[in-house]
PDB file of C-alpha atoms in Angstrom:
ATOM      1  CA  ARG A 276     -16.992  -0.481   5.349  1.00 48.00           C
ATOM      2  CA  GLN A 277     -13.741  -1.568   7.096  1.00 49.00           C
ATOM      3  CA  GLN A 278     -12.100  -4.856   6.452  1.00 47.00           C
ATOM      4  CA  SER A 279      -9.543  -6.682   8.524  1.00 46.00           C
ATOM      5  CA  PHE A 280      -6.291  -7.279   6.718  1.00 42.00           C
ATOM      6  CA  GLN A 281      -3.349  -9.598   7.374  1.00 44.00           C
ATOM      7  CA  GLY A 282      -0.684  -8.679   4.811  1.00 45.00           C
ATOM      8  CA  GLN A 283       2.754  -9.850   4.034  1.00 43.00           C
ATOM      9  CA  GLY A 284       4.730  -7.589   6.383  1.00 41.00           C
ATOM     10  CA  GLN A 285       8.102  -7.423   4.810  1.00 37.00           C
ATOM     11  CA  SER A 286       9.795  -5.139   7.350  1.00 37.00           C
ATOM     12  CA  LEU A 287       8.561  -7.220  10.346  1.00 33.00           C
ATOM     13  CA  GLY A 288       9.074 -10.688   8.777  1.00 32.00           C
ATOM     14  CA  GLY A 289       5.462 -11.638   9.243  1.00 32.00           C
ATOM     15  CA  SER A 290       1.891 -10.539   9.055  1.00 40.00           C
ATOM     16  CA  LYS A 291       1.061  -6.980   9.826  1.00 43.00           C
ATOM     17  CA  PRO A 292      -2.360  -6.050  11.244  1.00 51.00           C
ATOM     18  CA  GLY A 293      -4.309  -3.241   9.876  1.00 78.00           C
ATOM     19  CA  ILE A 294      -7.619  -2.268   8.344  1.00 92.00           C
ATOM     20  CA  VAL A 295      -8.657  -1.602   4.752  1.00 94.00           C
ATOM     21  CA  ILE A 296     -11.007   1.368   4.211  1.00 96.00           C
ATOM     22  CA  PRO A 297     -12.586   2.302   0.866  1.00 97.00           C
ATOM     23  CA  ILE A 298     -12.084   6.041  -0.047  1.00 97.00           C
ATOM     24  CA  SER A 299     -14.009   8.116  -2.458  1.00 97.00           C
ATOM     25  CA  LEU A 300     -12.973  11.659  -3.346  1.00 97.00           C
ATOM     26  CA  PRO A 301     -15.883  13.057  -5.502  1.00 96.00           C
ATOM     27  CA  GLN A 302     -15.167  16.750  -5.876  1.00 95.00           C
ATOM     28  CA  PRO A 303     -13.197  18.267  -8.790  1.00 93.00           C
ATOM     29  CA  GLY A 304     -10.166  20.409  -7.880  1.00 92.00           C
ATOM     30  CA  PRO A 305      -7.691  19.990  -5.020  1.00 94.00           C
ATOM     31  CA  LEU A 306      -7.983  16.772  -2.989  1.00 96.00           C
ATOM     32  CA  GLY A 307      -6.343  18.197   0.161  1.00 97.00           C
ATOM     33  CA  VAL A 308      -3.784  15.438   0.580  1.00 97.00           C
ATOM     34  CA  ARG A 309      -0.015  15.351   0.216  1.00 96.00           C
ATOM     35  CA  VAL A 310       1.508  12.029  -0.529  1.00 96.00           C
ATOM     36  CA  GLU A 311       5.118  10.833  -0.595  1.00 95.00           C
ATOM     37  CA  LYS A 312       6.883   8.040  -2.313  1.00 94.00           C
ATOM     38  CA  ARG A 313       7.635   5.152   0.010  1.00 89.00           C
ATOM     39  CA  PRO A 314      11.196   3.963  -0.028  1.00 86.00           C
ATOM     40  CA  ASN A 315      10.232   0.417  -1.137  1.00 81.00           C
ATOM     41  CA  SER A 316      11.239  -1.131  -4.402  1.00 80.00           C
ATOM     42  CA  GLU A 317       7.881  -0.294  -5.979  1.00 85.00           C
ATOM     43  CA  GLY A 318       7.784   3.364  -5.054  1.00 90.00           C
ATOM     44  CA  THR A 319       4.200   3.243  -3.738  1.00 93.00           C
ATOM     45  CA  ALA A 320       2.306   6.180  -2.227  1.00 95.00           C
ATOM     46  CA  ILE A 321       1.790   6.929   1.469  1.00 95.00           C
ATOM     47  CA  VAL A 322      -0.231   9.877   2.936  1.00 96.00           C
ATOM     48  CA  ASN A 323       2.184  12.526   4.405  1.00 95.00           C
ATOM     49  CA  GLU A 324      -0.317  15.256   5.198  1.00 96.00           C
ATOM     50  CA  VAL A 325      -4.103  15.903   5.081  1.00 97.00           C
ATOM     51  CA  VAL A 326      -5.347  19.460   4.757  1.00 97.00           C
ATOM     52  CA  PRO A 327      -7.916  20.358   7.449  1.00 97.00           C
ATOM     53  CA  GLY A 328     -11.334  20.910   6.029  1.00 96.00           C
ATOM     54  CA  SER A 329     -10.529  19.224   2.715  1.00 97.00           C
ATOM     55  CA  GLN A 330     -12.305  16.434   0.984  1.00 96.00           C
ATOM     56  CA  ALA A 331      -9.518  14.183   1.806  1.00 97.00           C
ATOM     57  CA  GLU A 332     -10.123  14.849   5.635  1.00 97.00           C
ATOM     58  CA  ALA A 333     -13.848  14.373   5.098  1.00 97.00           C
ATOM     59  CA  ALA A 334     -13.179  11.025   3.473  1.00 97.00           C
ATOM     60  CA  GLY A 335     -11.159   9.921   6.483  1.00 97.00           C
ATOM     61  CA  LEU A 336      -7.586   9.973   5.141  1.00 97.00           C
ATOM     62  CA  LYS A 337      -4.847  10.196   7.756  1.00 96.00           C
ATOM     63  CA  ARG A 338      -1.077  10.515   7.729  1.00 95.00           C
ATOM     64  CA  GLY A 339       0.550   7.129   7.282  1.00 93.00           C
ATOM     65  CA  ASP A 340      -2.245   5.519   5.213  1.00 95.00           C
ATOM     66  CA  ILE A 341      -0.931   3.396   2.368  1.00 93.00           C
ATOM     67  CA  LEU A 342      -2.870   3.994  -0.947  1.00 95.00           C
ATOM     68  CA  CYS A 343      -4.114   0.851  -2.575  1.00 95.00           C
ATOM     69  CA  PHE A 344      -6.150  -0.021  -5.682  1.00 95.00           C
ATOM     70  CA  GLY A 345      -9.930  -0.286  -5.097  1.00 95.00           C
ATOM     71  CA  GLY A 346     -11.133  -3.851  -4.912  1.00 93.00           C
ATOM     72  CA  SER A 347      -7.718  -5.284  -3.920  1.00 91.00           C
ATOM     73  CA  ASN A 348      -8.568  -5.604  -0.161  1.00 90.00           C
ATOM     74  CA  GLY A 349      -5.436  -3.612   0.509  1.00 90.00           C
ATOM     75  CA  GLN A 350      -3.202  -6.131  -1.288  1.00 89.00           C
ATOM     76  CA  GLU A 351      -2.098  -3.923  -4.280  1.00 92.00           C
ATOM     77  CA  GLU A 352      -0.485  -0.710  -3.331  1.00 93.00           C
ATOM     78  CA  MET A 353      -0.785   2.219  -5.739  1.00 95.00           C
ATOM     79  CA  HIS A 354       2.329   3.675  -7.248  1.00 96.00           C
ATOM     80  CA  TYR A 355       3.180   7.294  -6.240  1.00 96.00           C
ATOM     81  CA  ASP A 356       3.317   8.512  -9.836  1.00 96.00           C
ATOM     82  CA  MET A 357       0.015   6.877 -10.684  1.00 96.00           C
ATOM     83  CA  PHE A 358      -1.723   8.575  -7.789  1.00 96.00           C
ATOM     84  CA  LEU A 359      -0.288  11.988  -8.760  1.00 96.00           C
ATOM     85  CA  GLU A 360      -1.480  11.444 -12.339  1.00 96.00           C
ATOM     86  CA  LEU A 361      -4.989  10.552 -11.155  1.00 95.00           C
ATOM     87  CA  ALA A 362      -5.092  13.489  -8.648  1.00 95.00           C
ATOM     88  CA  ARG A 363      -4.209  15.885 -11.457  1.00 94.00           C
ATOM     89  CA  SER A 364      -6.768  14.501 -13.796  1.00 94.00           C
ATOM     90  CA  ASP A 365     -10.427  15.460 -14.155  1.00 92.00           C
ATOM     91  CA  GLN A 366     -11.454  11.936 -13.270  1.00 93.00           C
ATOM     92  CA  ARG A 367     -13.933  12.076 -10.363  1.00 95.00           C
ATOM     93  CA  PRO A 368     -14.844  10.439  -8.217  1.00 96.00           C
ATOM     94  CA  LEU A 369     -11.392   9.012  -7.295  1.00 96.00           C
ATOM     95  CA  GLU A 370     -12.067   5.713  -5.647  1.00 96.00           C
ATOM     96  CA  PHE A 371      -9.364   3.600  -3.983  1.00 97.00           C
ATOM     97  CA  GLU A 372      -8.602   1.900  -0.749  1.00 96.00           C
ATOM     98  CA  ILE A 373      -6.224   2.683   2.086  1.00 95.00           C
ATOM     99  CA  ARG A 374      -4.473   0.281   4.343  1.00 94.00           C
ATOM    100  CA  ARG A 375      -4.015   1.714   7.854  1.00 93.00           C
ATOM    101  CA  ILE A 376      -1.900   0.129  10.606  1.00 84.00           C
ATOM    102  CA  THR A 377      -3.833   0.361  13.856  1.00 78.00           C
ATOM    103  CA  VAL A 378      -2.797  -0.121  17.482  1.00 70.00           C
ATOM    104  CA  SER A 379      -5.102  -0.984  20.233  1.00 64.00           C
ATOM    105  CA  THR A 380      -3.491   1.250  22.912  1.00 58.00           C
ATOM    106  CA  GLU A 381      -5.790   3.708  24.722  1.00 48.00           C
ATOM    107  CA  LYS A 382      -3.438   6.569  23.746  1.00 52.00           C
ATOM    108  CA  PRO A 383      -3.144   7.327  20.073  1.00 52.00           C
ATOM    109  CA  VAL A 384       0.247   7.081  18.508  1.00 50.00           C
ATOM    110  CA  GLU A 385       1.243  10.641  17.708  1.00 56.00           C
ATOM    111  CA  PRO A 386       3.623  11.489  14.831  1.00 54.00           C
ATOM    112  CA  SER A 387       7.251  11.626  16.011  1.00 53.00           C
ATOM    113  CA  ALA A 388       8.387  15.251  16.344  1.00 53.00           C
ATOM    114  CA  LYS A 389      11.654  14.300  14.474  1.00 52.00           C
ATOM    115  CA  ALA A 390       9.845  12.373  11.732  1.00 55.00           C
ATOM    116  CA  LYS A 391       9.659  14.284   8.443  1.00 66.00           C
ATOM    117  CA  SER A 392       8.485  11.175   6.669  1.00 75.00           C
ATOM    118  CA  ALA A 393       5.144   9.491   6.986  1.00 80.00           C
ATOM    119  CA  GLU A 394       6.850   6.192   6.279  1.00 77.00           C
ATOM    120  CA  VAL A 395       8.744   6.506   9.566  1.00 77.00           C
ATOM    121  CA  ASP A 396       5.482   6.925  11.484  1.00 77.00           C
ATOM    122  CA  HIS A 397       3.990   4.030   9.479  1.00 74.00           C
ATOM    123  CA  ARG A 398       6.873   1.653  10.496  1.00 75.00           C
ATOM    124  CA  ARG A 399       6.592   2.764  14.071  1.00 76.00           C
ATOM    125  CA  GLN A 400       2.836   1.941  14.226  1.00 77.00           C
ATOM    126  CA  ALA A 401       3.565  -1.429  12.524  1.00 76.00           C
ATOM    127  CA  VAL A 402       6.208  -2.355  15.149  1.00 75.00           C
ATOM    128  CA  ILE A 403       3.712  -1.452  17.991  1.00 76.00           C
ATOM    129  CA  ALA A 404       0.959  -3.422  16.412  1.00 76.00           C
ATOM    130  CA  ALA A 405       3.219  -6.425  15.886  1.00 74.00           C
ATOM    131  CA  ALA A 406       4.320  -6.305  19.533  1.00 72.00           C
ATOM    132  CA  GLU A 407       0.664  -6.151  20.612  1.00 73.00           C
ATOM    133  CA  ALA A 408      -0.166  -9.095  18.358  1.00 72.00           C
ATOM    134  CA  ARG A 409       2.583 -11.194  19.967  1.00 70.00           C
ATOM    135  CA  ASP A 410       1.390 -10.336  23.464  1.00 69.00           C
ATOM    136  CA  LYS A 411      -2.123 -11.670  22.891  1.00 63.00           C
TER     137      LYS A 411
END
């Protein structure tokens, strides 16, 4: 079930559009996702890479997704270290939410060839989405 989200977009000085998607990773062992620490003051987690054929891919995770606590409607971002601890644990299923910035353009926004960080792609998508919201 996807929910609309209007957050407190710090980098854009206003609301940032996006969707909140509940995620469940039920299988023990590798999740098939690589996360990185966002350069924000909280050091929260963002998806950098999803392994093809993994349970993370089957659950719908994508590069640039912000990991959030389940039940927070995308409002409470999960800390990078906490996610790593949960991923390494035997606790399954792992249930959380992701917040995904979406754009309504026909052509999908591809990751920048120069962008090593998923955070760069996330910010790029947020800027495009904000511009689209202004044009409406």
